[in-house]
CSV table of C-alpha atoms in Angstrom, one decimal:
chain,number,residue,atom,x,y,z
A,294,MET,CA,-11.9,92.3,29.0
A,295,LYS,CA,-11.4,95.3,31.4
A,296,LYS,CA,-9.7,93.0,33.9
A,297,ILE,CA,-7.3,91.6,31.2
A,298,LYS,CA,-6.5,95.1,29.9
A,299,ALA,CA,-5.8,96.4,33.4
A,300,LEU,CA,-3.4,93.5,34.1
A,301,LEU,CA,-1.6,94.0,30.9
A,302,ASN,CA,-1.3,97.7,31.5
A,303,ILE,CA,0.3,97.1,34.9
A,304,ASN,CA,3.5,96.0,33.2
A,305,GLU,CA,3.1,98.5,30.4
A,306,ILE,CA,2.2,97.5,26.9
A,307,THR,CA,5.9,97.5,25.9
A,308,PHE,CA,6.8,94.8,28.5
A,309,SER,CA,3.8,92.7,27.5
A,310,VAL,CA,4.7,92.9,23.8
A,311,VAL,CA,8.3,91.9,24.6
A,312,ILE,CA,7.2,88.8,26.5
A,313,LEU,CA,4.9,87.8,23.7
A,314,LEU,CA,7.7,88.3,21.2
A,315,LEU,CA,10.1,86.2,23.2
A,316,ILE,CA,7.6,83.4,23.2
A,317,THR,CA,6.9,83.9,19.5
A,318,ILE,CA,10.6,83.7,18.7
A,319,ALA,CA,11.4,80.8,21.1
A,320,ILE,CA,8.8,78.4,19.7
A,321,PRO,CA,9.8,78.3,16.0
A,322,THR,CA,13.5,78.5,17.0
A,323,GLU,CA,13.1,75.4,19.1
A,324,LEU,CA,11.3,73.6,16.3
A,325,ILE,CA,14.1,74.4,13.9
A,326,LEU,CA,16.8,73.3,16.2
A,327,ARG,CA,15.1,70.0,17.4
A,328,LEU,CA,12.7,69.1,14.7
A,329,THR,CA,12.8,70.6,11.2
A,330,SER,CA,16.4,71.4,10.3
A,331,PRO,CA,17.6,69.1,7.4
A,332,SER,CA,20.2,67.4,9.5
A,333,ILE,CA,17.6,66.5,12.2
A,334,VAL,CA,15.1,65.3,9.6
A,335,LEU,CA,17.7,63.1,8.0
A,336,ILE,CA,18.4,61.4,11.3
A,337,LYS,CA,15.1,61.5,13.1
A,338,GLY,CA,12.5,61.4,10.3
A,339,GLU,CA,9.9,63.7,8.9
A,340,PRO,CA,8.1,65.7,11.6
A,341,CYS,CA,4.5,66.9,11.8
A,342,VAL,CA,2.4,69.3,14.0
A,343,TYR,CA,1.9,66.5,16.6
A,344,ASP,CA,5.7,66.2,17.0
A,345,ALA,CA,5.9,70.0,17.4
A,346,PHE,CA,3.5,69.9,20.4
A,347,ILE,CA,5.6,67.2,22.0
A,348,ILE,CA,8.9,69.0,21.4
A,349,ILE,CA,7.6,72.4,22.7
A,350,SER,CA,6.1,70.6,25.8
A,351,LEU,CA,9.4,68.8,26.5
A,352,TYR,CA,11.8,71.7,26.0
A,353,SER,CA,10.7,75.3,25.3
A,354,VAL,CA,8.0,75.5,28.0
A,355,TRP,CA,10.3,74.0,30.6
A,356,LEU,CA,13.6,75.6,29.7
A,357,TYR,CA,12.7,79.3,29.3
A,358,ILE,CA,9.1,80.2,28.4
A,359,LEU,CA,7.9,79.4,31.9
A,360,ALA,CA,10.6,81.6,33.4
A,361,PHE,CA,9.5,84.5,31.1
A,362,ILE,CA,5.9,84.1,32.2
A,363,LEU,CA,6.6,83.8,36.0
A,364,PHE,CA,8.8,86.9,35.8
A,365,TYR,CA,5.9,88.7,34.1
A,366,ILE,CA,3.3,87.5,36.7
A,367,LEU,CA,5.7,88.4,39.5
A,368,TYR,CA,5.7,92.1,38.5
A,369,ILE,CA,1.9,92.2,38.1
A,370,GLU,CA,1.5,90.9,41.7
A,371,LYS,CA,4.1,93.3,43.0
A,372,TYR,CA,1.7,96.0,42.0
A,373,GLN,CA,-1.4,94.2,43.2
A,374,LEU,CA,0.1,93.5,46.6
A,375,ASN,CA,0.9,97.2,47.1
A,376,PRO,CA,-0.2,98.1,50.7
A,377,ALA,CA,-2.3,101.0,49.4
A,378,LEU,CA,-4.4,98.6,47.3
A,379,VAL,CA,-4.4,95.7,49.9
A,380,LEU,CA,-5.9,98.0,52.6
A,381,ARG,CA,-9.0,98.6,50.5
A,382,LYS,CA,-9.9,94.9,50.6
A,383,ARG,CA,-12.1,93.4,53.3
A,384,THR,CA,-10.2,90.2,54.3
A,385,ILE,CA,-6.9,88.5,53.8
A,386,LYS,CA,-8.5,85.7,51.9
A,387,LYS,CA,-10.0,88.3,49.5
A,388,VAL,CA,-6.5,89.5,48.8
A,389,TRP,CA,-5.3,86.0,48.1
A,390,LYS,CA,-8.3,85.2,45.9
A,391,ASP,CA,-7.5,88.3,43.8
A,392,VAL,CA,-3.9,87.1,43.5
A,393,LEU,CA,-5.1,83.7,42.3
A,394,SER,CA,-7.6,85.4,40.0
A,395,ASP,CA,-4.8,87.4,38.3
A,396,LEU,CA,-2.7,84.2,38.0
A,397,LEU,CA,-5.6,82.3,36.4
A,398,ILE,CA,-6.3,85.1,33.8
A,399,MET,CA,-2.6,85.4,32.8
A,400,ASP,CA,-2.3,81.6,32.8
A,401,LEU,CA,-5.3,81.2,30.4
A,402,LEU,CA,-3.9,84.0,28.1
A,403,PHE,CA,-0.4,82.6,27.9
A,404,SER,CA,-1.4,79.0,27.6
A,405,LEU,CA,-3.8,79.9,24.7
A,406,TYR,CA,-1.1,82.0,23.1
A,407,ILE,CA,1.6,79.2,23.4
A,408,THR,CA,-0.9,76.7,22.0
A,409,ILE,CA,-1.8,78.9,19.0
A,410,VAL,CA,1.8,79.8,18.2
A,411,THR,CA,2.9,76.1,18.4
A,412,LEU,CA,0.0,75.0,16.1
A,413,ILE,CA,0.7,77.7,13.5
A,414,ALA,CA,4.5,77.5,13.6
A,415,GLY,CA,4.3,73.7,13.6
A,416,PHE,CA,2.0,73.6,10.5
A,417,LEU,CA,4.0,76.3,8.6
A,418,MET,CA,7.2,74.4,9.2
A,419,THR,CA,6.0,70.8,8.6
A,420,ARG,CA,3.0,71.3,6.3
A,421,ILE,CA,1.2,68.3,7.8
A,422,MET,CA,-0.9,67.9,10.9
A,423,CYS,CA,0.0,64.2,11.5
A,424,ASN,CA,2.1,61.7,9.6
A,425,TRP,CA,2.5,59.0,12.2
A,426,GLU,CA,1.0,56.4,9.9
A,427,LYS,CA,3.9,56.9,7.4
A,428,ARG,CA,7.2,55.0,7.3
A,429,GLU,CA,9.3,58.2,6.9
A,430,SER,CA,7.8,59.9,9.9
A,431,LYS,CA,9.6,60.8,13.1
A,432,ALA,CA,7.1,58.6,15.0
A,433,TYR,CA,8.1,55.6,12.9
A,434,ARG,CA,11.8,56.2,13.7
A,435,ILE,CA,11.0,56.3,17.5
A,436,VAL,CA,8.6,53.3,17.8
A,437,GLY,CA,9.7,51.2,14.8
A,438,TYR,CA,6.2,50.8,13.3
A,439,MET,CA,3.5,52.9,11.6
A,440,ILE,CA,0.9,54.2,14.0
A,441,GLU,CA,-2.5,53.5,12.3
A,442,ASN,CA,-4.7,55.2,14.9
A,443,PRO,CA,-3.0,58.4,16.2
A,444,PRO,CA,-4.9,60.6,18.7
A,445,ASN,CA,-7.5,63.0,17.4
A,446,VAL,CA,-6.1,66.5,16.6
A,447,VAL,CA,-8.5,68.2,18.9
A,448,LEU,CA,-7.5,65.9,21.7
A,449,ILE,CA,-3.8,66.6,21.1
A,450,ILE,CA,-4.4,70.4,21.2
A,451,ILE,CA,-6.6,70.3,24.3
A,452,THR,CA,-4.0,68.1,26.1
A,453,PHE,CA,-1.2,70.4,25.2
A,454,PHE,CA,-3.2,73.4,26.4
A,455,ILE,CA,-4.1,71.8,29.7
A,456,ILE,CA,-0.5,70.6,30.3
A,457,VAL,CA,0.9,74.1,29.7
A,458,PHE,CA,-1.9,75.7,31.8
A,459,THR,CA,-1.3,73.3,34.7
A,460,LEU,CA,2.5,73.8,34.7
A,461,ILE,CA,2.1,77.6,34.8
A,462,PHE,CA,-0.6,77.5,37.4
A,463,VAL,CA,1.3,75.1,39.7
A,464,ALA,CA,4.6,76.9,39.3
A,465,GLY,CA,2.9,80.3,39.6
A,466,SER,CA,1.0,79.3,42.8
A,467,MET,CA,4.3,78.0,44.3
A,468,MET,CA,6.0,81.3,43.5
A,469,LEU,CA,3.3,83.5,44.9
A,470,TYR,CA,2.7,81.3,48.0
A,471,VAL,CA,6.4,81.3,48.9
A,472,TRP,CA,6.5,85.0,48.4
A,473,TRP,CA,3.5,85.4,50.6
A,474,ILE,CA,4.9,83.4,53.5
A,475,THR,CA,8.5,84.8,53.3
A,476,ASN,CA,7.7,88.5,52.5
A,477,TRP,CA,10.4,88.3,49.9
A,478,GLN,CA,9.1,88.7,46.3
A,479,TRP,CA,12.1,86.9,44.7
A,480,ALA,CA,12.0,83.9,47.0
A,481,GLY,CA,9.1,82.3,45.2
A,482,PHE,CA,10.5,83.0,41.8
A,483,VAL,CA,13.9,81.5,42.7
A,484,ALA,CA,12.2,78.5,44.4
A,485,ALA,CA,10.0,77.8,41.3
A,486,ILE,CA,12.9,78.2,38.9
A,487,VAL,CA,15.3,76.0,40.9
A,488,ILE,CA,12.7,73.2,41.2
A,489,ILE,CA,11.8,73.4,37.5
A,490,SER,CA,15.4,73.6,36.3
A,491,THR,CA,16.5,70.7,38.5
A,492,GLU,CA,13.7,68.5,37.3
A,493,SER,CA,14.3,69.5,33.7
A,494,ALA,CA,18.0,68.7,34.0
A,495,LEU,CA,17.3,65.4,35.7
A,496,LYS,CA,14.3,64.6,33.6
A,497,ASN,CA,12.6,63.3,36.7
A,498,GLY,CA,10.5,64.6,39.5
A,499,PHE,CA,6.9,65.4,40.4
A,500,LEU,CA,6.4,68.2,37.9
A,501,TRP,CA,8.4,66.7,35.1
A,502,GLY,CA,6.5,63.4,35.4
A,503,VAL,CA,3.1,65.0,34.9
A,504,TYR,CA,3.2,68.3,33.0
A,505,ARG,CA,4.6,67.3,29.6
A,506,LEU,CA,3.9,65.4,26.5
A,507,SER,CA,6.5,62.7,26.1
A,508,ASN,CA,7.5,60.2,23.5
A,509,MET,CA,5.1,57.7,25.2
A,510,VAL,CA,2.3,59.5,23.3
A,511,TYR,CA,3.5,57.6,20.2
A,512,ILE,CA,3.0,54.3,22.0
A,513,ASN,CA,0.1,54.9,24.4
A,514,GLY,CA,-1.7,57.9,22.9
A,515,ILE,CA,-3.3,60.4,25.2
A,516,ASP,CA,-4.2,59.2,28.7
A,517,ILE,CA,-7.4,61.3,29.4
A,518,GLY,CA,-7.4,60.4,33.1
A,519,TRP,CA,-3.7,61.2,33.7
A,520,GLN,CA,-3.1,64.1,31.2
A,521,ILE,CA,-6.5,65.9,31.3
A,522,VAL,CA,-8.6,65.0,34.3
A,523,TYR,CA,-5.8,64.8,36.9
A,524,PRO,CA,-4.2,68.2,36.0
A,525,ILE,CA,-7.6,69.9,36.2
A,526,VAL,CA,-8.4,68.3,39.6
A,527,LEU,CA,-4.9,69.3,40.8
A,528,CYS,CA,-5.4,72.9,39.8
A,529,VAL,CA,-8.7,73.1,41.6
A,530,SER,CA,-7.2,71.4,44.7
A,531,ILE,CA,-4.3,73.8,44.8
A,532,TYR,CA,-6.7,76.8,44.4
A,533,PHE,CA,-8.8,75.9,47.4
A,534,LEU,CA,-6.0,74.5,49.5
A,535,THR,CA,-4.0,77.7,49.3
A,536,ILE,CA,-7.1,79.7,50.1
A,537,LEU,CA,-7.7,77.6,53.2
A,538,THR,CA,-4.1,77.7,54.4
A,539,VAL,CA,-3.1,81.3,53.6
A,540,GLN,CA,-2.1,83.3,56.7
A,541,ARG,CA,-2.1,86.9,57.6
A,542,LYS,CA,1.0,88.9,56.5
A,543,ASP,CA,2.5,92.3,57.0
A,544,PHE,CA,2.2,94.1,53.7
A,545,LEU,CA,4.1,97.1,55.0
A,546,LYS,CA,7.4,95.2,55.2
């Protein structure tokens, strides 16, 4: 808890609250615009919480929530990579491990918060956890039949959390690693945002193809190997790969 408090205090409580408020506002706003407004319901069918998880994964997290979080993490690490603090650490790998540790902590907190807000907002706005077995549901409008065996609610929530966590971790690692090798703090942020925005616009690419819940969930359900195991393995691989490949840098520049 002391570590979490220290990280939050780096950007001041006001900045932390603003980021959380932006996320809190963004999620229900997205649900209203794409899921629960009367005109949308009339055309696309009655939504449920499961649909809310899919919509937030497809749009809000990609379009702007991720940018808020990366911006927040960037400023935390700007402080953590201050030469005065870096010189107290024994090795260059220790510095990088601390950077990744901060990223993991912030990632866990934000992923958990996004999952909870989506769950609560989705339930308050739809009043039903899953209606995929009903003819009037959004799922029926998409696939053309009633889904008799939808995924377990716990599995949906865990999958959503892991997908959000993985996206933040991969994008955050990319941002911090590019910053590390270029000595320009905004280079990584710009690179991450450009890649994510491009893939989001094209609806194609490495990140877009893995880190989202799509309408295929209505047909195939949750693929545990692809949507749970693979993202976890990828995060672990990136963690150790960056530690092994990180090079010395001049922190006084």
